[in-house]
Coordinates of C-alpha atoms in Angstrom, one line a residue:
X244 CA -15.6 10.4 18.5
X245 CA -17.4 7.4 20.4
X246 CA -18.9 6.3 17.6
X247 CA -16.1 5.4 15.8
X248 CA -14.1 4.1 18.6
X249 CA -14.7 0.0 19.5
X250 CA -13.5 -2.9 20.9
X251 CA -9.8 -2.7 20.5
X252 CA -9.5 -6.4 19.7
X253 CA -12.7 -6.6 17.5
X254 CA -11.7 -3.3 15.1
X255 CA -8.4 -4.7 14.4
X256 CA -9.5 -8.6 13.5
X257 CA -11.8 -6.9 11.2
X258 CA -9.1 -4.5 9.8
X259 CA -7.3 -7.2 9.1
X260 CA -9.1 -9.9 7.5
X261 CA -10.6 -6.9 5.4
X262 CA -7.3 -5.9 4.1
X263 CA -6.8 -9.4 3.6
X264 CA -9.6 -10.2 1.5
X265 CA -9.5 -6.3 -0.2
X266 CA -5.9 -7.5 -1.2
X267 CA -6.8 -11.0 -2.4
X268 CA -9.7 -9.4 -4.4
X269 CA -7.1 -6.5 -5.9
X270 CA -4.9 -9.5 -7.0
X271 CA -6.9 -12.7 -8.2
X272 CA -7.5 -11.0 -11.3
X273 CA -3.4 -11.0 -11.9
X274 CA -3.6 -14.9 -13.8
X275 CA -6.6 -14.2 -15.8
X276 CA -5.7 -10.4 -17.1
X277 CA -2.9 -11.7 -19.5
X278 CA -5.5 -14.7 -21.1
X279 CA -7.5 -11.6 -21.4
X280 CA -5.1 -9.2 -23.3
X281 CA -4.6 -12.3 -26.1
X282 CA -8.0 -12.8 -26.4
X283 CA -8.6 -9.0 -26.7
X284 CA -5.2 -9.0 -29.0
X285 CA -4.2 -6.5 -27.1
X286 CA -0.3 -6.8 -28.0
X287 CA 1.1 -2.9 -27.3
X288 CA 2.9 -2.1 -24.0
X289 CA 0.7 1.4 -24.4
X290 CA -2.4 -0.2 -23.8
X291 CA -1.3 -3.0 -21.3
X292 CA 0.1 0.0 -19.1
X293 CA -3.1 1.8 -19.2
X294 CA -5.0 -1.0 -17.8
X295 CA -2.6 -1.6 -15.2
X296 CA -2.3 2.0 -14.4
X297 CA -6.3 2.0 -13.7
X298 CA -6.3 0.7 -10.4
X299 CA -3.6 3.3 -9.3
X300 CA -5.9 6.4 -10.9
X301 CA -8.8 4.7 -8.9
X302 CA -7.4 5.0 -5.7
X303 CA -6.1 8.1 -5.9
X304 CA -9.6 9.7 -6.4
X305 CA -11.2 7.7 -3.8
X306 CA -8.4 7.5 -0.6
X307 CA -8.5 11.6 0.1
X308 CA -12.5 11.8 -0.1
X309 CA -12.9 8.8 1.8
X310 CA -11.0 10.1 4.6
X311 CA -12.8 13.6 4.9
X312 CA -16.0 12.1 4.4
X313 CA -15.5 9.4 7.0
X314 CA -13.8 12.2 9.9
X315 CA -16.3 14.4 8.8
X316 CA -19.2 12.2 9.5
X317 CA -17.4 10.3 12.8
X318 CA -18.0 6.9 10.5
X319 CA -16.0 4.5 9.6
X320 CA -18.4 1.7 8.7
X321 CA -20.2 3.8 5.7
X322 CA -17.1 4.4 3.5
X323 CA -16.6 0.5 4.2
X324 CA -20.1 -0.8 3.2
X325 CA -20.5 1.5 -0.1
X326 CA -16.4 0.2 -0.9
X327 CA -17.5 -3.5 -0.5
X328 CA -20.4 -2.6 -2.6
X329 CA -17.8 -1.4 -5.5
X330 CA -16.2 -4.6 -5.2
X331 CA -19.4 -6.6 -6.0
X332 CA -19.9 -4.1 -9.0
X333 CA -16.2 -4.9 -9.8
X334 CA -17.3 -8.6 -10.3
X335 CA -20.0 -7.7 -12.7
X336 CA -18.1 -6.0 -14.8
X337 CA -15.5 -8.5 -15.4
X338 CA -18.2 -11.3 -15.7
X339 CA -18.8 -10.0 -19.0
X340 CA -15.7 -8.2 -20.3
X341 CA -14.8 -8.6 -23.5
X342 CA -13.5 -5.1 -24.6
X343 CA -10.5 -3.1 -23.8
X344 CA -12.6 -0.4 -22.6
X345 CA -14.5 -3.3 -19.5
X346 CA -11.1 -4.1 -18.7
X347 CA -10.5 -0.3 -17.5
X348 CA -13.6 0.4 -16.1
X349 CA -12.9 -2.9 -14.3
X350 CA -9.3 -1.9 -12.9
X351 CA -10.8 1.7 -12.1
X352 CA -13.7 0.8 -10.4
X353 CA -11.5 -1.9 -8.2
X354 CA -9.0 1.1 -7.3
X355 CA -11.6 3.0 -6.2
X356 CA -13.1 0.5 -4.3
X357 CA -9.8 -0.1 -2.8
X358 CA -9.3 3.5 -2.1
X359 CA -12.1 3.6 0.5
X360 CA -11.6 0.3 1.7
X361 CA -7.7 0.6 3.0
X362 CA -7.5 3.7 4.0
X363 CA -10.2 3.6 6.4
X364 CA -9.8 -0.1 7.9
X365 CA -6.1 1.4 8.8
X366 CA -7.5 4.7 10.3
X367 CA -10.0 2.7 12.3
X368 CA -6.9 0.5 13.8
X369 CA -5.4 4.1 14.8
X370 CA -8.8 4.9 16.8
X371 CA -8.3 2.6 18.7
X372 CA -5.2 3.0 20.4
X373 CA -5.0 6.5 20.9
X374 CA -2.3 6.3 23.7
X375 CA -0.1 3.8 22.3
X376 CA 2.5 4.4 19.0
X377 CA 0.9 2.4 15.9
X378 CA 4.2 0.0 14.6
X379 CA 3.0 -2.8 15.8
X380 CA -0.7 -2.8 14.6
X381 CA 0.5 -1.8 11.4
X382 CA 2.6 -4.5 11.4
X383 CA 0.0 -6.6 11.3
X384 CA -2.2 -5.4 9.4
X385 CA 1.0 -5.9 6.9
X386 CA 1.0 -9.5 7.4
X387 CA -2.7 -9.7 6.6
X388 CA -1.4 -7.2 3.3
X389 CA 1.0 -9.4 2.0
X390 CA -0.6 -12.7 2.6
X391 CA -3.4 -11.5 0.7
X392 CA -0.8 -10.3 -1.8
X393 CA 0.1 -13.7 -1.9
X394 CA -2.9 -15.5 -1.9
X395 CA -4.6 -14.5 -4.5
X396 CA -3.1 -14.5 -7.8
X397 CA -2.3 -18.1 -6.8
X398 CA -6.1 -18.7 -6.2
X399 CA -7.2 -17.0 -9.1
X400 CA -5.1 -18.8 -11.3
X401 CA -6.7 -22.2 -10.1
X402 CA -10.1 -20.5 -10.3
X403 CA -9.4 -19.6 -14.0
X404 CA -8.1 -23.3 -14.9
X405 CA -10.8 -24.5 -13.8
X406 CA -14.2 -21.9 -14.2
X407 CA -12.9 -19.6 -16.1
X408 CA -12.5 -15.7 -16.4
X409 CA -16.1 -16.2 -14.7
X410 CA -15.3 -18.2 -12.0
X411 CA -12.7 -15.4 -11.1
X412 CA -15.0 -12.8 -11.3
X413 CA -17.8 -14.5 -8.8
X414 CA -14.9 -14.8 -6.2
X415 CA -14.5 -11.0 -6.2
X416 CA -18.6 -10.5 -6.1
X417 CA -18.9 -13.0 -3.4
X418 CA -16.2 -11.0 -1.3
X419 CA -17.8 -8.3 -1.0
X420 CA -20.3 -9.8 1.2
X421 CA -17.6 -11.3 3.3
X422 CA -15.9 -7.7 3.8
X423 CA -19.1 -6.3 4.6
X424 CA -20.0 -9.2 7.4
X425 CA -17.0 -8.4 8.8
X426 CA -17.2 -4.9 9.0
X427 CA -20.4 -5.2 10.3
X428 CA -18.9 -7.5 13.3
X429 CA -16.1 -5.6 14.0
X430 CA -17.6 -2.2 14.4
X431 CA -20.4 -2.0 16.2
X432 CA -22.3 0.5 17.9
X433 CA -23.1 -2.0 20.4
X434 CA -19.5 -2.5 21.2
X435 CA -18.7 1.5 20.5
X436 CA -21.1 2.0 23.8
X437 CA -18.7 0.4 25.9
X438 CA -15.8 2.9 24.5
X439 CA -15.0 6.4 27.0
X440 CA -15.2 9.9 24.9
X441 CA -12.0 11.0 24.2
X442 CA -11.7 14.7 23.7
X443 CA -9.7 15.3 20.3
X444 CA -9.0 18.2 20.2
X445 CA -9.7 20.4 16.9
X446 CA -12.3 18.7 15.2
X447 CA -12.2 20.2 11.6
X448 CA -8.6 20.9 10.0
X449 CA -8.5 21.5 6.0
X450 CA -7.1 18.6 4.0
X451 CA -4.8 21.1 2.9
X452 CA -3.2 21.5 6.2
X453 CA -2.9 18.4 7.0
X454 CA -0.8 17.8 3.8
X455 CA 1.8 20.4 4.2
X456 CA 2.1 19.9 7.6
X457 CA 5.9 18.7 7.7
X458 CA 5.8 15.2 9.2
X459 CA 2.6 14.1 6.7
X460 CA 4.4 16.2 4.0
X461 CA 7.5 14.1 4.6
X462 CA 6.1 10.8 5.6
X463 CA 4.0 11.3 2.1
X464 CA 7.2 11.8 0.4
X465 CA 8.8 8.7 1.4
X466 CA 5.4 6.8 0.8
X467 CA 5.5 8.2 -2.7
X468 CA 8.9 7.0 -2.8
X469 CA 8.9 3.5 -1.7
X470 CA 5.8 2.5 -3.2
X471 CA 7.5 4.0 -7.1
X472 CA 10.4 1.7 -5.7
X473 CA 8.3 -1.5 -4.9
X474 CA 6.2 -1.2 -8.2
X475 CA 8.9 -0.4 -10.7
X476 CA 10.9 -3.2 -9.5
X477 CA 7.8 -5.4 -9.1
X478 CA 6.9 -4.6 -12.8
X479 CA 10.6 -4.7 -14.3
X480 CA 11.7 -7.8 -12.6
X481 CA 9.3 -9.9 -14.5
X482 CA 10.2 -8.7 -18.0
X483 CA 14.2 -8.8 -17.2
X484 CA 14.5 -12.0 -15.8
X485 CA 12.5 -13.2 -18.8
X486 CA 15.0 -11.8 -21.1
X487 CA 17.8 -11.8 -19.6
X488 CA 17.7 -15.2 -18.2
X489 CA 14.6 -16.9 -19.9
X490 CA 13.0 -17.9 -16.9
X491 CA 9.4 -19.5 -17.1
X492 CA 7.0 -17.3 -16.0
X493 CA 6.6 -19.8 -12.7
X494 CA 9.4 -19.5 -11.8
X495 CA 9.8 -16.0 -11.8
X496 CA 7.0 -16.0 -9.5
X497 CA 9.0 -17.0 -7.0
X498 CA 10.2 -13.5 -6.5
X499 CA 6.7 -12.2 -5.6
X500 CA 6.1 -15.3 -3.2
X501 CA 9.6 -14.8 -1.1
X502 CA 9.3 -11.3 -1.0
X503 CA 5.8 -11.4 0.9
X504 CA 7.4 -14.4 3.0
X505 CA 9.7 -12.2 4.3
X506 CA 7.6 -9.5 5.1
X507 CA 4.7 -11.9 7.0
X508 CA 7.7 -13.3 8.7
X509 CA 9.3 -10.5 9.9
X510 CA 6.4 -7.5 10.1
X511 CA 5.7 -8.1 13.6
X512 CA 9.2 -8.1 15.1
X513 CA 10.6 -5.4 13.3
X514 CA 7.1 -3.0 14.4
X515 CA 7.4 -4.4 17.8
X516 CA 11.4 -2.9 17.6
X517 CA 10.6 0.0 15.7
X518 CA 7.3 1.4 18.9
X519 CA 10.4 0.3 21.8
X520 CA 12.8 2.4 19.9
X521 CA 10.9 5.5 19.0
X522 CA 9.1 5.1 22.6
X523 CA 12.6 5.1 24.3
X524 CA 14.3 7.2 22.0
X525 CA 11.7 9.5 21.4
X526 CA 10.6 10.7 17.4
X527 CA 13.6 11.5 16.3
X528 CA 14.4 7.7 16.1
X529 CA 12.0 7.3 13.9
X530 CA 14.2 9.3 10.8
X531 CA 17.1 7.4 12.2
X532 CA 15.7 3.6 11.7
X533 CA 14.0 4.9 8.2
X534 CA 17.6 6.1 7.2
X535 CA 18.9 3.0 7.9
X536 CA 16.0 1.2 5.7
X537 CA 16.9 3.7 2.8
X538 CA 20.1 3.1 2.7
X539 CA 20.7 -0.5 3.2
X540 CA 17.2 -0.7 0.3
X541 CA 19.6 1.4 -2.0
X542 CA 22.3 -1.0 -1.6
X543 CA 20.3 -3.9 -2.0
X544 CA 18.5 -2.3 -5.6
X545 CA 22.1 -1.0 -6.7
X546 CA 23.4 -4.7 -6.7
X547 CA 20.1 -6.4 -8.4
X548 CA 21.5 -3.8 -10.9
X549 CA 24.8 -5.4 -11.4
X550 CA 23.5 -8.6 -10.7
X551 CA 24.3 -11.8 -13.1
X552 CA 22.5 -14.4 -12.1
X553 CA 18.9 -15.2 -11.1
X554 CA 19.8 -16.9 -8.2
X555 CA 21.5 -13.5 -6.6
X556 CA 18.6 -11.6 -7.8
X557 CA 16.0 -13.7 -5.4
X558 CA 19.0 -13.6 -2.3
X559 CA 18.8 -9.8 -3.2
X560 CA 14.8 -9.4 -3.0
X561 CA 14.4 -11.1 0.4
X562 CA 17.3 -8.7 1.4
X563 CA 15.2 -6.0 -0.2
X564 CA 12.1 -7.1 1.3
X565 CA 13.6 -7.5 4.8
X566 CA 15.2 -3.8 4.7
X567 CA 12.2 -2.1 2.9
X568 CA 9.9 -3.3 6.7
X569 CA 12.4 -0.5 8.3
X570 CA 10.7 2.2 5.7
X571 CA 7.0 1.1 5.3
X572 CA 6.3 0.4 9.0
X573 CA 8.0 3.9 10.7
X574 CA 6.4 5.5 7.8
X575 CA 2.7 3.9 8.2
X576 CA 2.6 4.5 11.8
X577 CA 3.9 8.0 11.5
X578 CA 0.5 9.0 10.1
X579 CA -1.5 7.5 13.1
X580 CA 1.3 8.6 15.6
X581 CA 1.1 12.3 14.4
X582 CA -2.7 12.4 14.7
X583 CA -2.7 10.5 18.2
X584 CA 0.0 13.1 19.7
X585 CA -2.0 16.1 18.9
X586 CA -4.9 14.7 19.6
X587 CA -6.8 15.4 16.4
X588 CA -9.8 14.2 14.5
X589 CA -7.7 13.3 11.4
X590 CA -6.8 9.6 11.5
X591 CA -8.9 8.5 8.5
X592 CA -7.9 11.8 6.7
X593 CA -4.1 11.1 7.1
X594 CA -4.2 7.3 6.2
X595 CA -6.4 8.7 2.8
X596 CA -3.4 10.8 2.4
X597 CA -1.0 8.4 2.7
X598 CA -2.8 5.8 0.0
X599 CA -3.3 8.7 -2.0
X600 CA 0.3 8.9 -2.1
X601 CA 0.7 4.8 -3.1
X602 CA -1.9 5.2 -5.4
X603 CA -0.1 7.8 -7.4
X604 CA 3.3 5.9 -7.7
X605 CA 1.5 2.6 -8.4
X606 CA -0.4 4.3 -11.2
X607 CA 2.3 6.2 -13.1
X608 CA 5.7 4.3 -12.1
X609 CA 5.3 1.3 -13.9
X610 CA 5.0 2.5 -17.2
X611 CA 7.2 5.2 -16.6
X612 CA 10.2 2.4 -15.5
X613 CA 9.4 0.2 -18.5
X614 CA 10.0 3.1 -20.8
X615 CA 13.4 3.7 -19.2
X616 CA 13.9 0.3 -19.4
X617 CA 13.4 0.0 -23.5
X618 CA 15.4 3.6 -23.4
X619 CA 18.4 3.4 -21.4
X620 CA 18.4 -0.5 -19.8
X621 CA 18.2 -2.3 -16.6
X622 CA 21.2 -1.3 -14.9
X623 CA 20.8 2.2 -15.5
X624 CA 17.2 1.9 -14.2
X625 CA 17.3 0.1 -11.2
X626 CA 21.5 0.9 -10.3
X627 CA 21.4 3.9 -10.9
X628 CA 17.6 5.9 -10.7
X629 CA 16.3 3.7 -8.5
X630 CA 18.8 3.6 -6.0
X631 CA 20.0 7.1 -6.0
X632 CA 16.2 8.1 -5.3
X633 CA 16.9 6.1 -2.1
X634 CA 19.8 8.1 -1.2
X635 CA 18.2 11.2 -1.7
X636 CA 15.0 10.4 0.5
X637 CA 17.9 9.2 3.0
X638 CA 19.2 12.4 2.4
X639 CA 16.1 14.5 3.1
X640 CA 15.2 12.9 6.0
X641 CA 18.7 13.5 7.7
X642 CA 18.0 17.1 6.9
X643 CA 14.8 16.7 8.5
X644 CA 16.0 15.0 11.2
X645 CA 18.8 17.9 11.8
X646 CA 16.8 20.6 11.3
X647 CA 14.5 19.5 14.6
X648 CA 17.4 18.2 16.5
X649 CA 20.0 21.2 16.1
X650 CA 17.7 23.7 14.2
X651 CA 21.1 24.2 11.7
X652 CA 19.3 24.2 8.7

């Protein structure tokens, strides 16, 4: 395992800025798509949907097989490179698309791209810190997330005023070569040299174990649960308050912006809480402060249900944004934490796992809530479906959490 173990400090700068720049590069293209679909005529939801759901197929068959690969070969820098690489081949093809059919080759290609870039810039933030729990390093590398998030449709809808659909596209070539310079700096085997062997433990377990063992089963449940949450609301949002309250499409931005405000503002506290709890409390905390996220995210979506103003929608999405840090955070360090304490050679393997998971929900929720939406309406959707999910992951992890405490169930 020294060769994929660095300079504490180093690895997790270059974690960082590459999840920033892997998320500004995931997101430019958000200002230009739309020009795209009117140029295209591309005017049904069916096809829209497909395109968006691209990236979410993507990742899904990267994130698992990035993971083995990379724990199988003790690398974390290869799946890195050759996923910079797709982004630069991402570029290309939106240079010069014109069809339906560029547009989700495009999206796929930048999913899977994506699927070997997170996945593995998280695992390598795990490797080193083997003895510590993981909240607060994935706090961070949340901040980097969001402001990323942020960044860059806001930056690629300058680029497109001003250079085009073309101009957007170079950005995402010419990042590649950033992520790769940075990968390149940040794990080195020059620096790795310096790093003590740490004996893991079992060096090979089947990617099938590692799913159905009980805390990556669960954790992965949750994961698939808050990101169906996040990208349902995130896609359903947009179209209500449009409707409902014909708000300009800049304005409803604003929703987007405040929610990754909060997070950036508050990631870092709320990990630093969440590794003093657990580390006092011991595990079992950790179900306790992710019920407490669940149900106080459940209240918050039940209410943007009811809600009757825009106004109280955006108090209720900073709310939202603030409570859903006490489900991403236990949940994204879980992964680490459980490979750490058994002292396993899984961490890349586990974090594939966990995008995997993402990847899913972002692919298939969003057109599965805007169906509901046209069938049954947005309080029923988000009160009601939305919500209740909430309680019931609450409600499993109690279970969980009562099973290993009392062993009663």
């Amino acid at each position: 395992m020294t060769d994929i173990r660095a300079s504490p400090t180093a690895v997790v700068v270059g974690s960082c800025i590459t999840q920033l720049i892997d998320n500004i590069t995931y997101t430019i293209s958000f200002a230009c798509l739309p020009h795209l679909f009117e140029d295209m005529k591309l005017a049904s939801e069916s096809q829209i949907g497909l395109v968006a759901a691209m990236f979410g197929i993507g990742g899904f068959l990267t994130s698992s097989l990035s993971g083995f690969v990379s724990d199988r070969l003790q690398s974390r820098k290869l799946p890195l490179v050759v996923g910079s690489i797709g982004y630069a081949i991402c570029g290309c093809v939106l240079f010069f698309s014109h069809k339906l059919w560029h547009l989700l080759l495009y999206r796929l290609l930048n999913g899977m791209a994506s699927g070997l870039v997170y996945p593995i810039s998280t695992a390598a933030v795990g490797d080193v810190y083997p003895h510590k729990l993981l909240g607060l390093q994935m706090a961070l590398l949340n901040v980097f997330n969001n402001a990323g998030y942020m960044i860059g449709p806001i930056l690629g809808g300058a680029i497109y005023d001003h250079a085009g659909v073309r101009g957007v596209s170079t950005v995402v070539k010419d990042s590649a070569s950033e992520m790769s310079s940075k990968i390149a700096g940040s794990i080195d085997k020059t620096i790795i040299e310096e790093i003590e062997a740490i004996d893991m433990g079992p060096k090979d377990i089947p990617l099938w174990r590692l799913v159905i063992k009980w805390r990556v089963l669960l954790a992965s449940i949750i994961t698939l649960a808050l990101g169906t949450l996040n990208s349902s609301l995130d896609n359903l949002l947009g179209i209500y308050v449009k409707d409902r309250f014909k708000v300009s499409s800049s304005k409803a931005g604003l929703l987007y912006v405040l929610n990754g405000g909060v997070s950036i503002i508050l990631s870092m506290p709320t990990g630093s809480a969440v590794d003093r709890i657990i580390g006092r409390y011991g595990e079992i905390a950790r179900g306790y402060i992710q019920i407490a996220g669940l149900l106080l995210s459940s209240g918050a979506v039940f209410t943007i249900g009811m809600s009757k103003s825009f106004g109280t929608i955006v108090g209720l999405e900073a709310w939202l944004a603030t409570t859903n840090l006490l489900i991403n955070i236990p949940v994204m360090s879980s992964f680490g934490d459980f490979v750490n304490s058994l002292r396993l050679n899984s961490m890349a393997q586990c974090y594939g796992i966990f995008n995997s998971f993402w990847s899913i929900s972002s692919a298939f929720a969003p057109p599965i809530a805007t169906w509901l939406y046209t069938q049954i309406g947005f309080k029923s959707t988000v009160s009601w479906l939305l919500s209740g999910m909430c309680v019931l992951c609450a409600g499993l992890i109690f279970a969980e959490t009562l099973w290993r405490k009392y062993k009663v169930i």
